[in-house]
Amino acid sequence: MDSEIVIELINVEKSFGSQKVLDRVNLQVRRGTTLVIVGASGQGKSVILKHMLGLVRPDAGQVKVFDKDIANCSKSELKEVRKSFGVLFQNVALFDSMTVYDNIALPLRERTHLSEAEIRANVEEKLAMMDLDKAGNKFPAQISGGMQKRVGLARALVLDPSIVFFDEPTTGLDVNKSNEIYRLFYKTQAQLGYTAVIVSHDVPKIFKLSDHVALLANKQIQGCLTPEEFQLSDNPHIRSFVETTMGPIYSSEREESSFYEKV
Amino acid sequence: MVILKSVMLKLLEKLGYESLYLLEVTGRMGIFLFSCLGRVLAPPYKLNPIIRQIHFIGSRSVFVILFTGTFTGMVLALQGYYTLRKFGSEGLLGSAVALSLLRELGPVLTALMVIGRAGSAITAEVGIMRNSEQIDALECMAIDPYKYLIAPKFVAGLIAMPLLTFIFDVVGIFGGWAVGVGLLDINQGTFFQSMYKAVAWQDINMGIIKALIFGLLMIWICSVKGYFLHLDRSGGFGAEGVSRTTTSAVVLSSVSILVWDYLISAIML
Ligand SMILES: Nc1ncnc2c1ncn2[C@@H]1O[C@H](COP(=O)(O)OP(=O)(O)OP(=O)(O)O)[C@@H](O)[C@H]1O
Ligand SMILES: [Mg+2]
């Protein structure tokens, strides 16, 4: 648990116009671990991720990746840092005028010197891994939302990144597919040992995958704890989050039925 | 008195705000241009994207250029003939047609046609990529959007625009020949002789220089507008943002081409 810190947010503040979204956010991610950020919709989880990616600059505070303050470094330094990133955006952001195949091949074509045959082998392996064998020649607009998510994941993983950022990787997937994706994360992380930051609403299932869980509420991180500690925490925000998202699992059947009657 | 003072203050504030905004936009555009031109020169040099862009900007504009070039030459001959006849110098028709085309109409009309066809498409394409976070995605993959997305367009624009202008000039001259010699019974020898005597290398150079500068202006303005769509003060959101920005890119690049046309002519003549 004491591996070095790869990502660190120190007192990060961010406002959009008059709306304050983040207020002195502190967060650390250690090498090889998985951090899951949870929280209600619209709290700023994606904004935190964008800070880590260097897409959004904090109004105050520091964002350090590999000990480099990425909000205040040169473009070429930022690019160097980003070479170890694999990113899945919440809206996936596939290149919509390219086929699925070309989307996954693009990082290989632009960043490596592999031959077209090696690229093909690599991309086809990723397509098979994501259960997309037959979708290679389709365009993003021609596949379903869940398939787009999987293409985005394949694209994020194709260069064997050392840090991955997944914004809601399983939203829109059926239970089987999302289980499959979780198994895949587990396997690839064991293989590649990457550091992962995942934003997810899939509580409590995502807890199995995580080393740390951080709740974003009230513009701040309410404790960054192991999943077990998280569920037992007496921080009021975390308690109420745990109760609302996981309550029915622990409540007796009678309580639950009265809950539904009330609704 | 107090009211007057507050009105004056408001006015000054507004003025300051506007000039700051103008300065910001100009600075952004300047940095964009130099970054992109720097990327054009920096390795690695990939031919494929450039060829694809030349195909898009160039080849697919050829038909439009053939069409407009021919008709421009034809109408030039028609108008020129009746004007020149008043002075009894119909024999100069060939040189009049050729010089107007080479120096002015060829580069300007070609540029305007290409802006309408390709420039608007560039703004829309880049703007949509910005809006749907595709440019952010490129950056996060450590792929330089200037190098990958914009630089090939600059190269293609600088290659395609002079070639298209050349085509415009050639078909324009033949359009003029068809009307002058075929319709208005000017002697073919006289037509080409006067052209041959009047056209100097300098005229051709001027046309080429204009075409290069217009190509640069078009790609620059149209791509920078799309690229910084999200920073647009009037809001570059969604489909409407893209459509508004595309319109303004087309207007701005057309106007600047006409202004630069005057400037280049004034300097070179
Ligand atoms: N570019 C922006 N300009 C203005 N406001 C923004 C911008 N990006 C995000 N916000 C605001 O920041 C807040 C947090 O947004 P964010 O997308 O991070 O939420 P989230 O926690 O990811 O929610 P969800 O779970 O629904 O994805 C929202 O209120 C949003 O309106
Ligand atoms: Mg989000």
Coordinates of C-alpha atoms and ligand atoms in Angstrom, one line a residue:
Chain A
M1 CA 0.0 0.0 0.0
D2 CA 3.0 2.3 0.1
S3 CA 3.9 2.5 -3.5
E4 CA 4.8 5.9 -4.8
I5 CA 2.2 8.5 -5.6
V6 CA 1.6 9.0 -9.3
I7 CA -1.2 11.4 -9.3
E8 CA -1.8 14.1 -6.7
L9 CA -4.3 16.9 -6.4
I10 CA -3.4 19.5 -3.9
N11 CA -6.0 22.0 -2.8
V12 CA -7.5 22.2 -6.3
E13 CA -10.2 24.8 -6.8
K14 CA -12.3 25.3 -9.9
S15 CA -15.2 27.5 -10.8
F16 CA -17.2 27.8 -14.0
G17 CA -18.4 31.3 -14.1
S18 CA -20.0 31.9 -10.7
Q19 CA -20.6 28.2 -10.1
K20 CA -17.9 26.7 -7.8
V21 CA -17.5 23.0 -8.6
L22 CA -14.4 22.0 -6.7
D23 CA -13.3 23.6 -3.4
R24 CA -9.9 22.6 -2.1
V25 CA -9.9 19.0 -3.4
N26 CA -7.1 16.8 -2.3
L27 CA -6.5 13.4 -3.7
Q28 CA -3.7 10.9 -4.2
V29 CA -3.4 7.9 -6.4
R30 CA -0.6 5.4 -5.8
R31 CA 1.2 3.4 -8.5
G32 CA -0.5 0.2 -9.5
T33 CA -3.7 0.8 -7.5
T34 CA -7.2 1.5 -8.6
L35 CA -9.0 4.6 -7.4
V36 CA -12.8 4.8 -7.9
I37 CA -14.4 8.1 -7.7
V38 CA -18.1 8.0 -6.8
G39 CA -20.7 10.7 -6.2
A40 CA -24.0 12.1 -7.3
S41 CA -24.5 13.3 -10.8
G42 CA -23.2 16.8 -11.5
Q43 CA -20.9 16.9 -8.6
G44 CA -17.8 17.3 -10.6
K45 CA -16.3 13.8 -11.0
S46 CA -15.7 14.3 -14.7
V47 CA -14.2 17.7 -13.9
I48 CA -11.7 16.1 -11.6
L49 CA -10.7 13.6 -14.3
K50 CA -10.2 16.4 -16.7
H51 CA -7.9 18.1 -14.3
M52 CA -5.8 15.0 -14.1
L53 CA -5.7 14.8 -17.9
G54 CA -4.5 18.4 -18.2
L55 CA -7.6 19.4 -20.2
V56 CA -8.9 21.8 -17.5
R57 CA -6.7 24.1 -15.5
P58 CA -7.4 24.6 -11.8
D59 CA -8.1 28.2 -10.6
A60 CA -5.9 27.4 -7.6
G61 CA -3.9 24.5 -6.4
Q62 CA -1.7 21.9 -8.1
V63 CA -2.3 18.8 -10.2
K64 CA 0.8 16.6 -10.2
V65 CA 1.3 13.6 -12.4
F66 CA 4.6 11.8 -12.1
D67 CA 5.6 14.7 -9.8
K68 CA 5.1 17.2 -12.6
D69 CA 2.7 20.1 -12.2
I70 CA 0.7 19.5 -15.3
A71 CA -1.3 22.7 -15.0
N72 CA 1.9 24.8 -15.3
C73 CA 4.3 22.9 -17.5
S74 CA 5.1 23.3 -21.2
K75 CA 3.1 21.7 -23.9
S76 CA 5.8 19.3 -24.8
E77 CA 6.2 18.2 -21.1
L78 CA 2.4 17.6 -20.9
K79 CA 2.5 15.6 -24.1
E80 CA 5.3 13.5 -22.7
V81 CA 3.2 12.8 -19.6
R82 CA 0.2 12.0 -21.7
K83 CA 2.1 9.3 -23.6
S84 CA 1.4 7.0 -20.6
F85 CA -2.3 7.7 -20.5
G86 CA -5.2 5.7 -21.7
V87 CA -8.5 7.6 -21.6
L88 CA -12.1 6.8 -21.9
F89 CA -14.3 9.9 -22.0
Q90 CA -17.8 9.9 -20.6
N91 CA -19.2 10.7 -24.0
V92 CA -16.6 8.3 -25.5
A93 CA -15.4 10.9 -28.1
L94 CA -14.7 8.4 -30.8
F95 CA -13.5 9.8 -34.1
D96 CA -16.9 9.7 -35.9
S97 CA -15.6 9.9 -39.4
M98 CA -13.4 6.8 -39.0
T99 CA -14.4 3.2 -38.8
V100 CA -14.1 1.3 -35.5
Y101 CA -11.0 -0.4 -36.7
D102 CA -9.3 2.9 -37.6
N103 CA -10.3 4.4 -34.3
I104 CA -8.4 1.7 -32.4
A105 CA -5.6 1.7 -34.9
L106 CA -5.0 5.4 -34.7
P107 CA -2.8 5.6 -31.6
L108 CA -0.7 2.8 -33.0
R109 CA -0.4 4.5 -36.4
E110 CA 0.5 7.9 -34.9
R111 CA 2.6 6.9 -31.9
T112 CA 4.4 3.8 -32.9
H113 CA 6.4 2.6 -35.9
L114 CA 4.6 -0.7 -36.2
S115 CA 3.9 -2.1 -39.6
E116 CA 0.4 -2.2 -40.9
A117 CA 0.4 -6.0 -40.4
E118 CA 1.4 -5.7 -36.7
I119 CA -1.2 -3.0 -36.2
R120 CA -3.8 -5.3 -37.7
A121 CA -2.9 -8.1 -35.4
N122 CA -3.0 -5.9 -32.4
V123 CA -6.3 -4.2 -33.3
E124 CA -8.0 -7.5 -34.1
E125 CA -6.9 -8.9 -30.7
K126 CA -8.5 -5.9 -29.0
L127 CA -11.6 -6.2 -31.1
A128 CA -12.0 -9.8 -30.1
M129 CA -11.3 -9.0 -26.4
M130 CA -14.1 -6.5 -26.5
D131 CA -16.4 -8.8 -28.3
L132 CA -16.5 -6.5 -31.3
D133 CA -15.2 -8.9 -34.1
K134 CA -17.9 -8.0 -36.6
A135 CA -18.0 -4.3 -35.9
G136 CA -14.6 -3.4 -37.3
N137 CA -15.8 -1.9 -40.5
K138 CA -18.7 0.1 -39.0
F139 CA -18.7 3.7 -38.1
P140 CA -19.4 4.9 -34.6
A141 CA -22.8 6.2 -35.6
Q142 CA -23.7 2.7 -36.8
I143 CA -23.1 0.9 -33.5
S144 CA -24.9 0.9 -30.2
G145 CA -24.0 3.1 -27.2
G146 CA -22.6 0.1 -25.3
M147 CA -20.6 -1.0 -28.3
Q148 CA -19.2 2.6 -28.5
K149 CA -18.1 2.3 -24.9
R150 CA -16.2 -0.9 -25.6
V151 CA -14.6 0.6 -28.7
G152 CA -13.5 3.5 -26.4
L153 CA -12.0 1.1 -23.9
A154 CA -10.2 -0.8 -26.7
R155 CA -8.8 2.5 -28.0
A156 CA -7.7 3.5 -24.4
L157 CA -5.9 0.2 -23.8
V158 CA -4.3 -0.3 -27.2
L159 CA -1.0 1.3 -26.3
D160 CA -0.6 -0.5 -23.0
P161 CA -0.9 2.6 -20.9
S162 CA 0.6 2.9 -17.4
I163 CA -2.3 5.1 -16.2
V164 CA -5.8 4.7 -17.3
F165 CA -8.7 7.1 -16.8
F166 CA -12.2 5.6 -17.3
D167 CA -15.2 7.9 -17.0
E168 CA -18.2 5.6 -16.5
P169 CA -16.8 2.6 -18.4
T170 CA -19.8 0.4 -17.8
T171 CA -22.7 2.8 -18.0
G172 CA -25.1 1.6 -20.7
L173 CA -23.8 -2.0 -20.7
D174 CA -25.9 -5.0 -19.7
V175 CA -24.9 -6.9 -16.6
N176 CA -23.1 -9.6 -18.5
K177 CA -21.1 -7.2 -20.5
S178 CA -20.2 -5.1 -17.5
N179 CA -19.1 -8.1 -15.5
E180 CA -17.0 -9.1 -18.5
I181 CA -15.5 -5.6 -18.6
Y182 CA -14.7 -5.8 -14.9
R183 CA -13.0 -9.2 -15.4
L184 CA -11.1 -7.7 -18.2
F185 CA -9.9 -4.8 -16.1
Y186 CA -8.8 -7.2 -13.4
K187 CA -6.9 -9.3 -15.9
T188 CA -5.2 -6.4 -17.8
Q189 CA -4.3 -4.7 -14.6
A190 CA -2.7 -7.8 -13.3
Q191 CA -0.8 -8.2 -16.5
L192 CA 0.2 -4.5 -17.1
G193 CA 0.1 -3.3 -13.6
Y194 CA -1.4 0.1 -14.6
T195 CA -2.7 2.7 -12.2
A196 CA -6.4 3.3 -12.7
V197 CA -8.8 6.1 -12.0
I198 CA -12.4 5.1 -12.6
V199 CA -15.5 7.2 -12.3
S200 CA -18.5 5.0 -11.8
H201 CA -22.0 4.8 -10.6
D202 CA -21.9 1.0 -10.5
V203 CA -21.8 0.8 -6.7
P204 CA -21.3 -1.6 -5.0
K205 CA -20.0 -3.8 -7.8
I206 CA -17.2 -1.5 -8.7
F207 CA -15.9 -1.8 -5.1
K208 CA -14.6 -5.3 -5.8
L209 CA -12.2 -3.8 -8.3
S210 CA -11.0 -0.9 -6.3
D211 CA -8.2 -0.4 -3.9
H212 CA -9.5 3.0 -2.8
V213 CA -12.9 4.7 -3.1
A214 CA -13.3 8.5 -3.0
L215 CA -16.6 10.2 -2.6
L216 CA -17.0 13.6 -4.1
A217 CA -19.8 15.5 -2.3
N218 CA -20.2 19.1 -1.4
K219 CA -17.4 20.2 -3.7
Q220 CA -14.8 18.1 -1.8
I221 CA -13.4 14.6 -1.5
Q222 CA -15.0 13.1 1.5
G223 CA -12.3 10.7 2.4
C224 CA -10.4 8.4 0.2
L225 CA -10.7 5.0 1.8
T226 CA -10.5 1.3 1.1
P227 CA -13.8 -0.2 0.1
E228 CA -14.2 -1.8 3.6
E229 CA -13.4 1.3 5.5
F230 CA -15.6 3.3 3.1
Q231 CA -18.7 1.2 3.9
L232 CA -18.1 1.6 7.6
S233 CA -17.1 5.2 7.6
D234 CA -18.9 7.6 9.9
N235 CA -18.5 10.6 7.7
P236 CA -22.1 11.8 7.2
H237 CA -21.7 12.2 3.4
I238 CA -20.3 8.8 3.0
R239 CA -22.8 7.3 5.3
S240 CA -25.7 8.7 3.5
F241 CA -24.2 7.7 0.1
V242 CA -23.6 4.1 1.3
E243 CA -27.1 4.0 2.7
T244 CA -28.8 5.2 -0.4
T245 CA -26.8 3.2 -2.9
M246 CA -26.4 0.0 -0.9
G247 CA -29.1 0.3 1.6
P248 CA -31.6 -2.2 0.2
I249 CA -28.9 -5.0 0.2
Y250 CA -28.5 -4.8 4.0
S251 CA -32.1 -3.9 5.0
S252 CA -34.5 -6.7 5.8
E253 CA -37.2 -7.6 3.4
R254 CA -39.9 -5.9 5.4
E255 CA -38.1 -2.6 5.5
E256 CA -37.5 -2.9 1.8
S257 CA -41.1 -3.5 0.9
S258 CA -42.2 -0.6 3.1
F259 CA -39.6 1.5 1.2
Y260 CA -41.3 0.7 -2.1
E261 CA -44.7 1.3 -0.6
K262 CA -43.7 4.8 0.4
V263 CA -42.5 5.4 -3.2
Chain B
M1 CA -23.6 65.4 -14.8
V2 CA -23.4 62.2 -12.7
I3 CA -25.3 60.4 -15.4
L4 CA -23.1 61.6 -18.1
K5 CA -20.0 60.5 -16.1
S6 CA -21.4 57.0 -15.6
V7 CA -22.4 56.7 -19.3
M8 CA -18.9 57.8 -20.3
L9 CA -17.4 55.2 -17.9
K10 CA -19.6 52.5 -19.3
L11 CA -18.6 53.5 -22.8
L12 CA -14.9 53.4 -21.9
E13 CA -15.3 50.1 -20.1
K14 CA -17.1 48.6 -23.2
L15 CA -14.3 50.0 -25.4
G16 CA -11.6 48.5 -23.3
Y17 CA -13.4 45.2 -23.1
E18 CA -13.8 45.0 -26.9
S19 CA -10.2 45.9 -27.6
L20 CA -9.0 43.3 -25.1
Y21 CA -11.2 40.7 -26.7
L22 CA -9.9 41.7 -30.2
L23 CA -6.3 41.5 -28.9
E24 CA -6.9 38.1 -27.4
V25 CA -8.5 36.7 -30.6
T26 CA -5.7 38.2 -32.8
G27 CA -3.1 36.8 -30.5
R28 CA -4.7 33.4 -30.5
M29 CA -4.9 33.4 -34.3
G30 CA -1.3 34.4 -34.7
I31 CA 0.0 31.7 -32.3
F32 CA -2.2 29.2 -34.1
L33 CA -0.7 30.1 -37.5
F34 CA 2.8 29.9 -36.3
S35 CA 2.3 26.6 -34.4
C36 CA 0.7 25.0 -37.5
L37 CA 3.4 26.2 -39.9
G38 CA 6.0 25.0 -37.4
R39 CA 4.3 21.6 -37.5
V40 CA 4.3 21.6 -41.3
L41 CA 8.1 21.8 -41.3
A42 CA 8.7 19.4 -38.4
P43 CA 9.1 15.7 -39.1
P44 CA 7.7 13.1 -39.4
Y45 CA 6.4 13.9 -42.9
K46 CA 3.4 11.8 -43.8
L47 CA 2.2 11.9 -47.3
N48 CA -1.1 10.2 -47.0
P49 CA -3.1 12.8 -45.0
I50 CA -1.8 15.5 -47.3
I51 CA -2.9 13.6 -50.4
R52 CA -6.3 13.1 -48.9
Q53 CA -6.6 16.8 -48.1
I54 CA -5.4 17.8 -51.6
H55 CA -8.1 15.4 -53.0
F56 CA -10.7 17.1 -50.8
I57 CA -9.7 20.7 -51.3
G58 CA -8.3 20.4 -54.8
S59 CA -9.6 17.6 -56.9
R60 CA -13.1 17.9 -55.8
S61 CA -13.1 21.6 -56.6
V62 CA -11.9 21.1 -60.2
F63 CA -15.3 20.8 -61.7
V64 CA -16.6 24.0 -60.1
I65 CA -13.4 25.8 -61.2
L66 CA -13.7 24.6 -64.8
F67 CA -17.3 25.8 -64.9
T68 CA -16.8 29.2 -63.3
G69 CA -13.5 29.8 -65.1
T70 CA -15.0 29.2 -68.5
F71 CA -17.9 31.5 -67.9
T72 CA -15.8 34.2 -66.4
G73 CA -13.5 34.2 -69.5
M74 CA -16.5 34.2 -71.8
V75 CA -18.2 37.2 -70.1
L76 CA -14.8 39.0 -69.9
A77 CA -14.5 38.7 -73.7
L78 CA -18.0 39.8 -74.2
Q79 CA -17.8 42.9 -72.0
G80 CA -14.2 43.7 -73.2
Y81 CA -15.2 43.5 -76.8
Y82 CA -17.9 46.1 -76.6
T83 CA -15.8 48.4 -74.5
L84 CA -12.7 48.1 -76.6
R85 CA -14.7 48.6 -79.8
K86 CA -15.6 52.1 -78.7
F87 CA -11.9 52.9 -79.0
G88 CA -11.4 50.8 -82.1
S89 CA -9.0 48.5 -80.4
E90 CA -10.9 45.1 -80.5
G91 CA -7.5 43.6 -81.4
L92 CA -6.4 44.0 -77.8
L93 CA -9.2 41.7 -76.5
G94 CA -6.8 38.8 -76.0
S95 CA -4.5 40.7 -73.8
A96 CA -7.4 42.3 -71.8
V97 CA -8.9 38.9 -71.1
A98 CA -5.6 37.3 -70.2
L99 CA -4.4 40.1 -67.9
S100 CA -7.6 40.4 -66.0
L101 CA -7.7 36.7 -65.4
L102 CA -4.0 36.2 -64.5
R103 CA -3.7 39.1 -62.2
E104 CA -7.1 39.4 -60.6
L105 CA -10.1 37.3 -61.4
G106 CA -8.3 34.0 -61.5
P107 CA -6.9 34.0 -58.0
V108 CA -9.8 35.9 -56.4
L109 CA -12.6 33.9 -57.9
T110 CA -10.8 30.6 -57.4
A111 CA -10.3 31.5 -53.8
L112 CA -13.9 32.5 -53.3
M113 CA -15.1 29.3 -54.9
V114 CA -12.8 27.1 -52.8
I115 CA -13.8 28.9 -49.6
G116 CA -17.4 28.1 -50.4
R117 CA -16.6 24.5 -51.1
A118 CA -13.8 23.5 -48.9
G119 CA -13.3 26.3 -46.4
S120 CA -16.7 26.0 -44.9
A121 CA -16.3 22.2 -44.7
I122 CA -13.0 22.6 -42.8
T123 CA -14.6 24.9 -40.2
A124 CA -17.5 22.6 -39.8
E125 CA -15.3 19.5 -39.5
V126 CA -12.9 20.9 -37.0
G127 CA -15.7 22.6 -35.1
I128 CA -17.6 19.4 -34.7
M129 CA -14.5 17.6 -33.6
R130 CA -13.9 20.3 -31.0
N131 CA -17.5 20.2 -29.8
S132 CA -17.6 16.4 -29.4
E133 CA -14.3 16.3 -27.5
Q134 CA -12.5 14.5 -30.3
I135 CA -9.7 17.1 -30.2
D136 CA -9.4 16.6 -26.5
A137 CA -9.3 12.9 -27.1
L138 CA -6.4 13.4 -29.6
E139 CA -4.5 15.5 -27.0
C140 CA -5.0 12.9 -24.3
M141 CA -3.5 10.3 -26.6
A142 CA -0.5 12.5 -27.0
I143 CA -1.3 13.0 -30.6
D144 CA -0.7 16.6 -31.6
P145 CA -3.9 18.0 -33.2
Y146 CA -2.0 20.7 -35.0
K147 CA 0.3 18.2 -36.6
Y148 CA -2.3 15.5 -37.2
L149 CA -5.3 17.5 -38.1
I150 CA -4.4 21.0 -39.3
A151 CA -0.9 20.9 -40.8
P152 CA -1.9 18.6 -43.7
K153 CA -4.7 21.1 -44.5
F154 CA -2.2 23.9 -44.8
V155 CA 0.1 22.0 -47.1
A156 CA -2.8 20.9 -49.2
G157 CA -4.2 24.4 -49.4
L158 CA -0.8 25.8 -50.4
I159 CA -0.5 23.2 -53.2
A160 CA -4.1 23.1 -54.4
M161 CA -4.8 26.8 -54.6
P162 CA -2.2 27.8 -57.2
L163 CA -3.0 24.7 -59.3
L164 CA -6.7 25.5 -59.2
T165 CA -6.0 29.1 -60.1
F166 CA -3.9 27.9 -63.0
I167 CA -6.8 25.8 -64.2
F168 CA -9.1 28.7 -63.8
D169 CA -6.8 30.9 -65.9
V170 CA -6.4 28.4 -68.7
V171 CA -10.1 27.6 -69.1
G172 CA -10.9 31.3 -68.7
I173 CA -8.6 32.2 -71.6
F174 CA -10.2 29.5 -73.7
G175 CA -13.6 30.8 -72.7
G176 CA -12.6 34.2 -73.9
W177 CA -11.1 32.8 -77.1
A178 CA -14.4 30.9 -77.8
V179 CA -16.5 34.1 -77.4
G180 CA -13.9 36.5 -79.0
V181 CA -12.9 34.4 -82.0
G182 CA -15.9 32.1 -82.3
L183 CA -18.7 34.5 -81.7
L184 CA -17.4 38.0 -82.2
D185 CA -15.2 37.2 -85.2
I186 CA -11.9 38.5 -83.9
N187 CA -8.9 37.1 -85.8
Q188 CA -7.4 34.2 -84.0
G189 CA -3.9 35.4 -84.7
T190 CA -4.6 38.9 -83.4
F191 CA -6.2 37.5 -80.3
F192 CA -3.2 35.4 -79.2
Q193 CA -0.6 37.8 -80.6
S194 CA -1.9 40.6 -78.3
M195 CA -2.0 38.2 -75.4
Y196 CA 1.5 37.0 -76.0
K197 CA 2.9 40.6 -76.3
A198 CA 1.1 42.0 -73.2
V199 CA 1.5 39.2 -70.6
A200 CA 4.8 39.4 -68.7
W201 CA 6.2 37.0 -66.2
Q202 CA 5.5 39.5 -63.6
D203 CA 1.7 39.1 -64.2
I204 CA 2.0 35.3 -63.8
N205 CA 4.1 35.7 -60.7
M206 CA 1.5 38.0 -59.2
G207 CA -1.2 35.4 -59.8
I208 CA 0.9 32.7 -58.2
I209 CA 1.7 34.8 -55.1
K210 CA -1.9 35.8 -54.7
A211 CA -3.0 32.2 -54.9
L212 CA -0.5 31.1 -52.3
I213 CA -1.5 33.9 -49.9
F214 CA -5.2 33.3 -50.5
G215 CA -4.7 29.6 -49.8
L216 CA -2.9 30.3 -46.6
L217 CA -5.6 32.8 -45.5
M218 CA -8.4 30.5 -46.3
I219 CA -7.0 27.5 -44.4
W220 CA -5.8 29.6 -41.5
I221 CA -9.1 31.5 -40.9
C222 CA -11.4 28.5 -41.6
S223 CA -9.5 26.1 -39.4
V224 CA -8.7 28.5 -36.5
K225 CA -12.4 29.4 -36.3
G226 CA -13.4 25.7 -36.0
Y227 CA -10.5 24.9 -33.6
F228 CA -11.3 27.6 -31.1
L229 CA -15.1 27.2 -31.5
H230 CA -15.4 26.6 -27.7
L231 CA -13.8 30.0 -26.9
D232 CA -16.2 31.9 -29.1
R233 CA -17.8 34.7 -27.1
S234 CA -21.2 34.3 -28.7
G235 CA -21.1 30.6 -27.6
G236 CA -20.0 27.8 -29.9
F237 CA -22.5 25.3 -28.6
G238 CA -23.9 22.4 -30.6
A239 CA -25.2 22.5 -34.1
E240 CA -26.1 26.1 -34.0
G241 CA -22.6 27.1 -32.8
V242 CA -21.0 25.2 -35.7
S243 CA -23.3 26.7 -38.2
R244 CA -22.8 30.2 -36.9
T245 CA -19.0 29.8 -36.8
T246 CA -18.9 28.3 -40.3
T247 CA -20.8 31.3 -41.7
S248 CA -18.5 33.8 -39.9
A249 CA -15.4 31.9 -41.1
V250 CA -16.6 32.1 -44.7
V251 CA -17.4 35.8 -44.5
L252 CA -14.2 36.6 -42.7
S253 CA -12.0 34.7 -45.1
S254 CA -13.8 36.1 -48.2
V255 CA -13.4 39.6 -47.0
S256 CA -9.8 39.3 -46.0
I257 CA -9.0 37.8 -49.4
L258 CA -10.5 40.9 -51.1
V259 CA -8.5 43.2 -48.8
W260 CA -5.3 41.3 -49.4
D261 CA -6.0 41.3 -53.1
Y262 CA -5.9 45.0 -53.1
L263 CA -2.8 45.2 -50.9
I264 CA -0.8 42.8 -53.0
S265 CA -1.9 44.5 -56.2
A266 CA -0.9 47.9 -54.7
I267 CA 2.5 46.6 -53.7
M268 CA 3.3 44.7 -56.8
L269 CA 2.0 47.0 -59.6
Ligands
LIG1 N1 -17.0 23.3 -19.4 C1 -17.9 23.6 -18.5 N2 -18.4 24.8 -18.4 C2 -19.3 25.1 -17.4 N3 -19.7 24.3 -16.4 C3 -19.2 23.0 -16.4 C4 -18.3 22.6 -17.5 N4 -18.0 21.4 -17.2 C5 -18.6 21.0 -16.1 N5 -19.4 22.0 -15.6 C6 -20.3 22.0 -14.5 O1 -19.6 21.3 -13.4 C7 -20.4 20.5 -12.7 C8 -19.9 19.1 -12.6 O2 -19.9 18.5 -13.9 P1 -19.3 17.0 -14.1 O3 -19.5 16.7 -15.5 O4 -18.0 16.9 -13.6 O5 -20.3 16.1 -13.2 P2 -20.2 14.6 -12.9 O6 -19.9 14.4 -11.5 O7 -19.3 13.9 -13.9 O8 -21.7 14.1 -13.2 P3 -22.2 12.8 -14.0 O9 -22.1 11.7 -13.0 O10 -23.6 13.1 -14.3 O11 -21.3 12.6 -15.1 C9 -21.8 20.5 -13.4 O12 -22.6 21.3 -12.6 C10 -21.5 21.2 -14.7 O13 -22.6 22.1 -15.0
MG2 MG -19.3 12.8 -15.5

